[in-house]
Amino acid sequence: MARPRKRQRASEGKRTAKHVRRNGKTYEYMEYSFVTPLWAFSKWPDLRLPERTSKLFPLDRTLDGEAWLNESLRAVHAGTWMPEKLKQAKEKRAGITFREFATDWVEHRKKTDGSDLKETSRQKIRESLDLYLLPYFGDMALVDITPKDVQDWFDSFTTARPDADLSNRRAHVYRHLQTMLRSAATEPIDNEGHTLIPISPCRIRVGKPPVKHTPVRPTRDQLDALLDALPEYVRMVARVCDSTGLREGEALGLCLKHIDIKGMKIHVRQQVQRVRNAKTGRYETVITTPKTVSSVADVPMTQALADALADWIDSHGITDPDAPLFTSKRTGRMLSPQNYRNQFADARLKVPGLETMRPHDLRKDCLSRMAEMGATVPEIMRQGRHVSMEVASRYQVTGEGHMNDVMARMNDYETGQAGTSASAAGSDATADGPGRDADDNDAAALAGASAGLSLDARVTVLRELDTTKRAAIVAALPDAIRAVTLEALL
C-alpha cells in the first residue's frame, strides 16, 4: 500500500491541550482539529477558511469533542463537510416556522418594481394568513412543508364565511401561499445565495376561478336615473368615473389643484383608501398614492364634464387648491370610499336592471364606450392607465345588443348582403349610444370574418388597412382573439 501523503495523515485529526485565561482565571480545554480540505477553499473563497479547522471543548466534555472530530472527518472524506458558520446558518434556516417567515414577509414585501405594497394589499394577505394559512401551516418548519401537506390543505379548505364562494376564495388564498413559498425558494437570504427552502412545495395547478361579478353597463337612460337617485354630494363622483374611467378611490381623492378646466384634464396624483390601522385595529380613511406607477397621469375629459366640474366647484365655493372636491355631508371631511359605496348600493336598487351594478363598473363602462366610439387600443390603455393589453381588453365590455348587431352583420356578410343591416343597426343604436356609420358596420362585419382566420393571416389583413378602420375591427373582435391580435400588431 502506498504511503499516505502528509496532508492526508494530518487530516485524520489532532488533539491538543489548551489553557485559556478568562477574567483573570485559567481554564483547561482540549482543542480538537483537522486540516481543512483543499476543495473547501475553492468552494467558499469568501469565507477565509483557516488551514486547520478547530473547536475547543472543556475537559469534562472530551466525549463530545471526539464525536465532533469523528463526524467532521467522515464529512470531509465524503465530500459533504461544511464550515461551522454555514452549518449553524443552515440549522437556523431549518428552524424557521411558516408563521415566522410569513408574518415577516407580508410586512416587508415589495412590488417587483421595488415600491411598497399598498396597505389594502397587505390587508388581504394578512386576512389569508389569519383565517386560512396560519391555523394549518403556522407551526410547521418551512423546510418540512411538502407538496402533500399543501394538497391536504387544499382538499380540506373551507371558507370562514358560509356564504363565501369556495373555489374563488380557495384560489385567492392559494395564490398568496404560492407567492410566499416561491419567494422562500428563489430569493437569496445571504451572500452565498442560500434560500430558505430548495424548491416550492406548491405544485397544484389552479385555473382561474369563475368570475364573481359580471360587469353591468347602463344605458344612457339608466345612467341618468342612477345619477338622479344618488345624493347630490356623491353624484359627481359617479359621473367622473363613468366619463373618464377613474377608479373610485382616485375620484374621491381629487382636490381643486387636480382639475384643469381649460386644458380639460384631470391630474391623477393620489387616491383615497380605507385601511386598517395596525396599532388600533380600526379602519380609517387615508390619502395615498395611486394603485400603480402608471396610474399617475393626466387624464383627458370631455367638455361636458369640464363644464359640470366648473359648476360644481363654483356652487360649492371651493377656492383652496388643496381642498377636496367631494366631502361628507355629515362631517365635511373628505368623502370616504365606504360612504360612497353605501350610497351607490342604495341608488342602484332604484334603477331596474342595475341591481347588481358595482361602482367599478362605471370605469369599465367608460373604457368600453371609448372602444365603441372608435378609440384605438393604445388610446384606451392610456385613458385607463393600463400597461398590459390583456388587462385593457378585460375592461372593454359589450352588451348582448351589440353582439346581436355583430351577428346580424356577420350573417349579411356571409350571404352577400353586407350593409343591409346598417340602417337598422344605426336606428337602434341610440339606446346604448351613438349609431355607427356604414364604414363602422362594415368593420364589425369584417371583424367577424377575420376572427376565423389564422393569426398571421388576420394580422396581414389588418396591417393593410388605415388606422381608423383597423382600430374599429380590432375593437369588435372577441376578447381572447383581440388580445393575441393586439400583441402581434404592436
Tab-separated table of N, CA, C and O in Angstrom, residues 375-420:
chain	number	residue	atom	x	y	z
A	375	ALA	N	-62.084	54.677	-30.464
A	375	ALA	CA	-60.749	54.907	-29.906
A	375	ALA	C	-59.850	53.711	-30.183
A	375	ALA	O	-60.306	52.563	-30.172
A	376	THR	N	-58.592	53.976	-30.446
A	376	THR	CA	-57.646	52.885	-30.658
A	376	THR	C	-57.303	52.247	-29.319
A	376	THR	O	-57.499	52.848	-28.259
A	377	VAL	N	-56.768	51.041	-29.382
A	377	VAL	CA	-56.411	50.347	-28.145
A	377	VAL	C	-55.353	51.111	-27.344
A	377	VAL	O	-55.469	51.249	-26.130
A	378	PRO	N	-54.290	51.649	-27.992
A	378	PRO	CA	-53.339	52.446	-27.208
A	378	PRO	C	-53.999	53.633	-26.515
A	378	PRO	O	-53.624	53.987	-25.398
A	379	GLU	N	-54.981	54.247	-27.166
A	379	GLU	CA	-55.685	55.376	-26.553
A	379	GLU	C	-56.486	54.928	-25.339
A	379	GLU	O	-56.521	55.597	-24.301
A	380	ILE	N	-57.125	53.778	-25.460
A	380	ILE	CA	-57.897	53.242	-24.334
A	380	ILE	C	-56.965	52.863	-23.188
A	380	ILE	O	-57.271	53.085	-22.015
A	381	MET	N	-55.802	52.298	-23.520
A	381	MET	CA	-54.840	51.937	-22.489
A	381	MET	C	-54.319	53.171	-21.768
A	381	MET	O	-54.139	53.156	-20.552
A	382	ARG	N	-54.111	54.262	-22.506
A	382	ARG	CA	-53.653	55.493	-21.869
A	382	ARG	C	-54.734	56.068	-20.962
A	382	ARG	O	-54.439	56.564	-19.877
A	383	GLN	N	-55.990	56.001	-21.412
A	383	GLN	CA	-57.073	56.534	-20.596
A	383	GLN	C	-57.237	55.724	-19.307
A	383	GLN	O	-57.437	56.283	-18.224
A	384	GLY	N	-57.157	54.407	-19.438
A	384	GLY	CA	-57.294	53.547	-18.264
A	384	GLY	C	-56.006	53.385	-17.482
A	384	GLY	O	-55.999	52.821	-16.399
A	385	ARG	N	-54.891	53.873	-18.086
A	385	ARG	CA	-53.557	53.768	-17.499
A	385	ARG	C	-53.166	52.319	-17.260
A	385	ARG	O	-52.650	51.955	-16.218
A	386	HIS	N	-53.430	51.517	-18.286
A	386	HIS	CA	-53.058	50.113	-18.260
A	386	HIS	C	-51.723	49.934	-18.968
A	386	HIS	O	-51.450	50.610	-19.964
A	387	VAL	N	-50.913	49.020	-18.478
A	387	VAL	CA	-49.647	48.709	-19.134
A	387	VAL	C	-49.702	47.363	-19.844
A	387	VAL	O	-48.788	46.988	-20.561
A	388	SER	N	-50.789	46.615	-19.642
A	388	SER	CA	-50.939	45.300	-20.249
A	388	SER	C	-52.149	45.301	-21.168
A	388	SER	O	-53.237	45.741	-20.791
A	389	MET	N	-51.965	44.803	-22.394
A	389	MET	CA	-53.086	44.708	-23.326
A	389	MET	C	-54.122	43.709	-22.836
A	389	MET	O	-55.315	43.858	-23.087
A	390	GLU	N	-53.656	42.680	-22.122
A	390	GLU	CA	-54.593	41.685	-21.601
A	390	GLU	C	-55.552	42.327	-20.608
A	390	GLU	O	-56.760	42.089	-20.637
A	391	VAL	N	-55.024	43.153	-19.716
A	391	VAL	CA	-55.871	43.840	-18.747
A	391	VAL	C	-56.792	44.820	-19.456
A	391	VAL	O	-57.987	44.907	-19.158
A	392	ALA	N	-56.251	45.565	-20.409
A	392	ALA	CA	-57.055	46.552	-21.126
A	392	ALA	C	-58.226	45.896	-21.840
A	392	ALA	O	-59.344	46.433	-21.865
A	393	SER	N	-58.012	44.708	-22.407
A	393	SER	CA	-59.088	44.034	-23.130
A	393	SER	C	-60.205	43.597	-22.197
A	393	SER	O	-61.366	43.541	-22.588
A	394	ARG	N	-59.869	43.295	-20.930
A	394	ARG	CA	-60.904	42.891	-19.976
A	394	ARG	C	-61.802	44.058	-19.599
A	394	ARG	O	-62.906	43.856	-19.089
A	395	TYR	N	-61.333	45.280	-19.817
A	395	TYR	CA	-62.114	46.451	-19.465
A	395	TYR	C	-63.021	46.917	-20.603
A	395	TYR	O	-63.660	47.941	-20.495
A	396	GLN	N	-63.060	46.161	-21.681
A	396	GLN	CA	-63.948	46.507	-22.784
A	396	GLN	C	-65.087	45.504	-22.800
A	396	GLN	O	-64.917	44.345	-23.158
A	397	VAL	N	-66.242	45.949	-22.361
A	397	VAL	CA	-67.402	45.080	-22.178
A	397	VAL	C	-68.518	45.553	-23.087
A	397	VAL	O	-68.904	46.724	-23.058
A	398	THR	N	-69.036	44.657	-23.909
A	398	THR	CA	-70.168	44.999	-24.766
A	398	THR	C	-71.388	44.217	-24.333
A	398	THR	O	-71.295	43.096	-23.830
A	399	GLY	N	-72.536	44.787	-24.552
A	399	GLY	CA	-73.778	44.143	-24.138
A	399	GLY	C	-74.287	43.166	-25.179
A	399	GLY	O	-73.755	43.039	-26.281
A	400	GLU	N	-75.384	42.462	-24.840
A	400	GLU	CA	-75.953	41.485	-25.756
A	400	GLU	C	-76.460	42.161	-27.028
A	400	GLU	O	-76.394	41.603	-28.119
A	401	GLY	N	-76.984	43.378	-26.893
A	401	GLY	CA	-77.497	44.085	-28.057
A	401	GLY	C	-76.409	44.318	-29.088
A	401	GLY	O	-76.621	44.143	-30.294
A	402	HIS	N	-75.229	44.680	-28.605
A	402	HIS	CA	-74.109	44.893	-29.517
A	402	HIS	C	-73.728	43.597	-30.209
A	402	HIS	O	-73.459	43.570	-31.419
A	403	MET	N	-73.714	42.486	-29.458
A	403	MET	CA	-73.359	41.201	-30.054
A	403	MET	C	-74.402	40.771	-31.068
A	403	MET	O	-74.069	40.180	-32.114
A	404	ASN	N	-75.675	41.047	-30.811
A	404	ASN	CA	-76.728	40.719	-31.769
A	404	ASN	C	-76.509	41.468	-33.074
A	404	ASN	O	-76.696	40.931	-34.169
A	405	ASP	N	-76.099	42.753	-32.967
A	405	ASP	CA	-75.813	43.536	-34.169
A	405	ASP	C	-74.640	42.941	-34.935
A	405	ASP	O	-74.651	42.874	-36.171
A	406	VAL	N	-73.629	42.529	-34.194
A	406	VAL	CA	-72.456	41.927	-34.838
A	406	VAL	C	-72.842	40.669	-35.596
A	406	VAL	O	-72.443	40.457	-36.749
A	407	MET	N	-73.634	39.790	-34.957
A	407	MET	CA	-74.028	38.542	-35.605
A	407	MET	C	-74.894	38.802	-36.834
A	407	MET	O	-74.804	38.096	-37.852
A	408	ALA	N	-75.739	39.829	-36.759
A	408	ALA	CA	-76.579	40.171	-37.915
A	408	ALA	C	-75.724	40.623	-39.087
A	408	ALA	O	-75.955	40.231	-40.240
A	409	ARG	N	-74.711	41.425	-38.798
A	409	ARG	CA	-73.843	41.893	-39.865
A	409	ARG	C	-72.959	40.764	-40.401
A	409	ARG	O	-72.621	40.742	-41.576
A	410	MET	N	-72.586	39.830	-39.527
A	410	MET	CA	-71.847	38.651	-39.993
A	410	MET	C	-72.695	37.835	-40.962
A	410	MET	O	-72.223	37.344	-41.991
A	411	ASN	N	-73.978	37.688	-40.615
A	411	ASN	CA	-74.890	36.935	-41.484
A	411	ASN	C	-75.009	37.615	-42.847
A	411	ASN	O	-74.985	36.962	-43.890
A	412	ASP	N	-75.116	38.957	-42.833
A	412	ASP	CA	-75.212	39.688	-44.088
A	412	ASP	C	-73.955	39.502	-44.927
A	412	ASP	O	-74.017	39.364	-46.151
A	413	TYR	N	-72.814	39.488	-44.252
A	413	TYR	CA	-71.548	39.325	-44.959
A	413	TYR	C	-71.468	37.944	-45.614
A	413	TYR	O	-71.072	37.810	-46.770
A	414	GLU	N	-71.873	36.918	-44.857
A	414	GLU	CA	-71.791	35.549	-45.364
A	414	GLU	C	-72.777	35.290	-46.488
A	414	GLU	O	-72.543	34.450	-47.356
A	415	THR	N	-73.898	35.986	-46.486
A	415	THR	CA	-74.922	35.781	-47.518
A	415	THR	C	-74.816	36.785	-48.653
A	415	THR	O	-75.700	36.859	-49.514
A	416	GLY	N	-73.725	37.600	-48.634
A	416	GLY	CA	-73.533	38.562	-49.697
A	416	GLY	C	-74.428	39.773	-49.612
A	416	GLY	O	-74.638	40.468	-50.605
A	417	GLN	N	-74.980	40.051	-48.429
A	417	GLN	CA	-75.874	41.194	-48.270
A	417	GLN	C	-75.281	42.220	-47.310
A	417	GLN	O	-76.008	42.893	-46.593
A	418	ALA	N	-73.970	42.328	-47.270
A	418	ALA	CA	-73.320	43.253	-46.344
A	418	ALA	C	-73.862	44.653	-46.518
A	418	ALA	O	-73.994	45.158	-47.626
A	419	GLY	N	-74.199	45.282	-45.407
A	419	GLY	CA	-74.702	46.647	-45.432
A	419	GLY	C	-76.206	46.736	-45.283
A	419	GLY	O	-76.733	47.811	-45.000
A	420	THR	N	-76.946	45.624	-45.471
A	420	THR	CA	-78.405	45.706	-45.372
A	420	THR	C	-78.878	45.938	-43.961
A	420	THR	O	-79.981	46.442	-43.755
